[in-house]
CSV table of C-alpha atoms in Angstrom, one decimal:
chain,number,residue,atom,x,y,z
A,1,SER,CA,16.0,-4.1,-8.4
A,2,GLN,CA,16.2,-2.6,-11.8
A,3,GLU,CA,19.5,-0.6,-12.7
A,4,LEU,CA,20.0,2.0,-15.5
A,5,GLU,CA,23.2,2.7,-17.6
A,6,GLN,CA,23.6,5.7,-19.1
A,7,SER,CA,26.1,6.0,-22.2
A,8,PRO,CA,28.2,8.2,-22.5
A,9,GLN,CA,29.1,9.5,-19.3
A,10,SER,CA,30.1,12.5,-20.4
A,11,LEU,CA,30.1,14.2,-24.0
A,12,ILE,CA,31.4,17.7,-25.7
A,13,VAL,CA,30.5,17.9,-29.2
A,14,GLN,CA,30.7,21.2,-31.3
A,15,GLU,CA,27.3,23.7,-32.0
A,16,GLY,CA,25.5,22.0,-34.8
A,17,LYS,CA,26.5,18.1,-34.4
A,18,ASN,CA,24.0,15.9,-33.6
A,19,LEU,CA,24.4,13.6,-30.6
A,20,THR,CA,23.4,10.5,-29.3
A,21,ILE,CA,22.7,9.2,-25.3
A,22,ASN,CA,21.8,5.9,-24.6
A,23,CYS,CA,19.8,4.5,-21.7
A,24,THR,CA,20.0,0.3,-21.0
A,25,SER,CA,17.6,-1.2,-18.5
A,26,SER,CA,18.5,-4.9,-16.5
A,27,LYS,CA,14.9,-5.3,-16.6
A,28,THR,CA,11.7,-4.4,-18.6
A,29,LEU,CA,10.5,-0.9,-18.7
A,30,TYR,CA,6.7,0.0,-18.0
A,31,GLY,CA,7.7,3.8,-18.7
A,32,LEU,CA,11.0,5.4,-19.4
A,33,TYR,CA,11.3,9.4,-18.8
A,34,TRP,CA,14.1,11.5,-19.9
A,35,TYR,CA,15.1,14.3,-17.9
A,36,LYS,CA,17.4,17.3,-18.6
A,37,GLN,CA,19.1,18.9,-15.5
A,38,LYS,CA,21.1,22.3,-15.3
A,39,TYR,CA,23.9,21.9,-12.6
A,40,GLY,CA,22.8,22.0,-9.4
A,41,GLU,CA,19.3,22.6,-10.3
A,42,GLY,CA,16.1,20.7,-10.6
A,43,LEU,CA,15.0,18.3,-13.7
A,44,ILE,CA,12.9,18.9,-16.6
A,45,PHE,CA,10.8,16.5,-18.1
A,46,LEU,CA,11.7,16.0,-21.4
A,47,MET,CA,9.7,13.0,-22.5
A,48,MET,CA,7.9,9.7,-21.8
A,49,LEU,CA,8.0,6.6,-23.2
A,50,GLN,CA,5.8,3.6,-22.9
A,51,LYS,CA,5.3,1.5,-25.8
A,52,GLY,CA,7.7,-0.7,-27.5
A,53,GLY,CA,9.1,0.9,-30.6
A,54,GLU,CA,7.7,4.0,-29.6
A,55,GLU,CA,9.6,7.3,-30.7
A,56,LYS,CA,9.1,10.5,-29.7
A,57,SER,CA,10.2,13.8,-30.4
A,58,HIS,CA,10.2,17.6,-29.5
A,59,GLU,CA,12.2,20.4,-31.1
A,60,LYS,CA,15.4,19.2,-31.9
A,61,ILE,CA,15.2,16.0,-29.2
A,62,THR,CA,14.1,12.8,-30.3
A,63,ALA,CA,13.9,9.5,-27.9
A,64,LYS,CA,13.2,6.1,-28.7
A,65,LEU,CA,12.5,3.2,-26.7
A,66,ASP,CA,13.3,-0.2,-28.2
A,67,GLU,CA,10.3,-3.2,-29.1
A,68,LYS,CA,12.0,-5.3,-26.2
A,69,LYS,CA,11.6,-2.1,-23.8
A,70,GLN,CA,15.1,-2.3,-22.3
A,71,GLN,CA,16.5,0.4,-24.1
A,72,SER,CA,16.0,3.7,-25.3
A,73,SER,CA,18.3,6.2,-26.7
A,74,LEU,CA,18.0,10.4,-27.0
A,75,HIS,CA,18.8,12.0,-30.2
A,76,ILE,CA,19.6,15.6,-30.5
A,77,THR,CA,19.9,17.1,-34.1
A,78,ALA,CA,22.4,20.5,-34.4
A,79,SER,CA,23.1,20.8,-31.2
A,80,GLN,CA,23.0,24.2,-29.4
A,81,PRO,CA,24.7,25.4,-26.1
A,82,SER,CA,21.0,25.7,-24.6
A,83,HIS,CA,21.0,21.7,-24.8
A,84,ALA,CA,23.9,21.7,-22.2
A,85,GLY,CA,23.2,20.0,-19.3
A,86,ILE,CA,22.9,16.5,-18.1
A,87,TYR,CA,20.8,14.1,-19.0
A,88,LEU,CA,19.1,11.3,-16.8
A,89,CYS,CA,17.0,8.6,-18.1
A,90,GLY,CA,14.5,7.3,-15.0
A,91,ALA,CA,12.5,3.9,-15.2
A,92,ASP,CA,9.3,3.3,-13.6
A,93,PRO,CA,9.3,-0.1,-12.2
A,94,THR,CA,6.0,0.3,-10.2
A,95,GLY,CA,3.6,1.6,-13.0
A,96,THR,CA,3.0,4.7,-10.8
A,97,ALA,CA,5.1,7.0,-12.0
A,98,SER,CA,6.5,8.1,-8.5
A,99,LYS,CA,9.3,5.8,-7.7
A,100,LEU,CA,11.8,6.2,-10.9
A,101,THR,CA,15.1,4.6,-10.7
A,102,PHE,CA,17.4,6.7,-12.4
A,103,GLY,CA,20.8,6.2,-14.3
A,104,THR,CA,23.7,8.0,-13.8
A,105,GLY,CA,23.7,10.9,-15.8
A,106,THR,CA,25.4,12.0,-19.0
A,107,ARG,CA,26.8,15.5,-19.0
A,108,LEU,CA,26.9,17.5,-22.3
A,109,GLN,CA,28.9,20.1,-23.1
A,110,VAL,CA,28.3,22.2,-26.2
A,111,THR,CA,31.0,24.2,-27.5
A,112,LEU,CA,31.0,27.1,-29.8
B,1,LYS,CA,0.1,27.0,-12.6
B,2,ALA,CA,2.6,27.6,-10.3
B,3,GLY,CA,5.6,24.8,-10.2
B,4,VAL,CA,6.6,22.9,-7.4
B,5,THR,CA,8.5,24.7,-4.5
B,6,GLN,CA,10.6,23.9,-2.2
B,7,THR,CA,12.0,25.9,0.9
B,8,PRO,CA,14.8,26.2,1.7
B,9,ARG,CA,16.7,26.4,-1.1
B,10,TYR,CA,20.2,26.2,1.1
B,11,LEU,CA,21.2,24.9,4.0
B,12,ILE,CA,23.8,24.4,6.1
B,13,LYS,CA,23.8,22.2,9.8
B,14,THR,CA,26.9,20.5,11.7
B,15,ARG,CA,26.6,16.7,11.9
B,16,GLY,CA,24.3,15.4,14.6
B,17,GLN,CA,21.7,17.8,13.9
B,18,GLN,CA,18.3,17.5,12.7
B,19,VAL,CA,17.1,19.4,9.6
B,20,THR,CA,13.5,19.9,8.1
B,21,LEU,CA,12.9,20.4,4.4
B,22,SER,CA,9.3,21.4,2.7
B,23,CYS,CA,7.8,20.5,-0.4
B,24,SER,CA,4.4,21.8,-1.7
B,25,PRO,CA,3.5,20.5,-4.9
B,26,ILE,CA,1.6,21.7,-7.9
B,27,SER,CA,-1.9,22.4,-7.1
B,28,GLY,CA,-3.8,19.4,-7.5
B,29,HIS,CA,-1.2,16.9,-7.3
B,30,ARG,CA,-1.4,14.1,-4.5
B,31,SER,CA,1.4,12.4,-4.9
B,32,VAL,CA,5.0,13.9,-3.7
B,33,SER,CA,8.2,12.2,-4.2
B,34,TRP,CA,11.4,12.6,-2.5
B,35,TYR,CA,14.8,11.5,-3.8
B,36,GLN,CA,18.4,12.5,-2.8
B,37,GLN,CA,21.2,13.2,-5.6
B,38,THR,CA,25.0,13.0,-4.6
B,39,PRO,CA,27.8,12.8,-6.8
B,40,GLY,CA,29.1,9.3,-5.6
B,41,GLN,CA,25.4,7.6,-5.7
B,42,GLY,CA,23.3,9.9,-8.2
B,43,LEU,CA,19.8,10.5,-7.9
B,44,GLN,CA,18.1,7.6,-5.2
B,45,PHE,CA,14.6,7.8,-4.3
B,46,LEU,CA,13.6,8.3,-0.5
B,47,PHE,CA,10.3,7.6,-0.5
B,48,GLU,CA,6.6,8.8,-1.6
B,49,TYR,CA,3.8,9.9,-0.4
B,50,PHE,CA,0.1,10.2,-1.4
B,51,SER,CA,-3.1,11.0,0.3
B,52,GLU,CA,-1.5,11.7,3.6
B,53,THR,CA,0.1,8.0,3.5
B,54,GLN,CA,3.6,6.9,2.5
B,55,ARG,CA,3.3,4.3,-0.2
B,56,ASN,CA,6.5,3.6,-1.3
B,57,LYS,CA,9.9,3.9,0.1
B,58,GLY,CA,13.6,3.5,-0.7
B,59,ASN,CA,16.9,2.0,0.5
B,60,PHE,CA,17.4,4.6,3.5
B,61,PRO,CA,18.0,4.6,7.2
B,62,GLY,CA,15.0,5.6,9.6
B,63,ARG,CA,16.8,8.6,10.0
B,64,PHE,CA,15.3,9.6,6.8
B,65,SER,CA,11.2,10.4,7.6
B,66,GLY,CA,9.0,12.2,5.8
B,67,ARG,CA,5.1,13.2,6.2
B,68,GLN,CA,2.3,14.7,4.0
B,69,PHE,CA,-0.2,17.1,4.9
B,70,SER,CA,-4.0,17.2,4.0
B,71,ASN,CA,-3.1,20.3,1.4
B,72,SER,CA,-0.7,17.5,0.1
B,73,ARG,CA,2.0,19.4,0.9
B,74,SER,CA,5.0,17.4,2.3
B,75,GLU,CA,8.4,17.7,4.6
B,76,MET,CA,11.2,15.2,5.0
B,77,ASN,CA,13.5,14.8,8.4
B,78,VAL,CA,16.6,14.2,8.5
B,79,SER,CA,17.9,13.3,12.2
B,80,THR,CA,21.2,12.7,13.6
B,81,LEU,CA,22.6,14.3,10.6
B,82,GLU,CA,26.1,12.9,9.1
B,83,LEU,CA,28.6,14.4,6.6
B,84,GLY,CA,27.2,12.2,4.2
B,85,ASP,CA,24.0,13.4,4.3
B,86,SER,CA,25.3,16.2,2.4
B,87,ALA,CA,23.1,16.3,-0.9
B,88,LEU,CA,20.7,18.0,-3.3
B,89,TYR,CA,17.3,16.9,-2.0
B,90,LEU,CA,14.8,16.9,-4.8
B,91,CYS,CA,10.7,16.7,-4.5
B,92,ALA,CA,8.6,15.8,-7.3
B,93,SER,CA,4.9,16.2,-7.4
B,94,SER,CA,2.4,14.1,-9.9
B,95,GLN,CA,-1.1,13.5,-10.3
B,96,PRO,CA,-1.4,11.0,-13.1
B,97,ARG,CA,-5.0,10.5,-14.9
B,98,ASN,CA,-4.0,7.7,-16.8
B,99,LEU,CA,-0.6,5.9,-17.4
B,100,ALA,CA,0.2,8.2,-20.5
B,101,ASP,CA,-0.3,11.1,-18.2
B,102,ASN,CA,2.3,9.9,-15.4
B,103,GLU,CA,4.8,12.8,-15.4
B,104,GLN,CA,7.2,13.6,-12.5
B,105,PHE,CA,7.5,17.5,-12.0
B,106,PHE,CA,10.2,18.1,-9.7
B,107,GLY,CA,11.2,21.4,-7.8
B,108,PRO,CA,14.4,23.3,-7.8
B,109,GLY,CA,15.7,21.3,-5.0
B,110,THR,CA,17.6,22.2,-1.0
B,111,ARG,CA,20.9,22.1,-1.2
B,112,LEU,CA,22.1,20.6,2.1
B,113,THR,CA,25.5,21.0,3.5
B,114,VAL,CA,26.4,19.1,6.8
B,115,LEU,CA,29.6,20.2,8.1
């Protein structure tokens, strides 16, 4: 079965600093999803990457998928308190987007 | 467009009881997936229903079951509750038109506490 490993497990950054979260898969990915979760709440979709070498950006968040489609990174530029939460990467092993395998998550705190 | 809704939001049960959770997908979405989230195991896939049929299944015991109705609403049932079933249960709906549109929209979750 596919396993996803995220690093770091937790991160504390000062407001305005940049940060990167990594997600490594044990198998080639059909699709890689990034979600954000506020504690105890549902997941908010951030981005989905599908092609090797693909890069997508939304506001101050950029996600990349490597050429081999086994590693992805999520980069936040000039972090803000609103970026705080748990970031989860999810892999789509079946290509149906309906059975995602998730990483263990990265807890981000942004200090003032 | 209304998002994915889940009811109830919070639930407290005792060991041995059974529970039914409900999920209403986004209008027009025919796929509903269920996940269990716990601090120890993280977010794990339970099962997925598409057009009233279970299409995918995770590695959970038979005490966990689900169904989907003709209007795509879905329910999951857990029988003979155990303490370890305490978790946040999330459902997600999707209606992909092509691979690039594959996105799962998640509901707010039902927090189940088993005493």
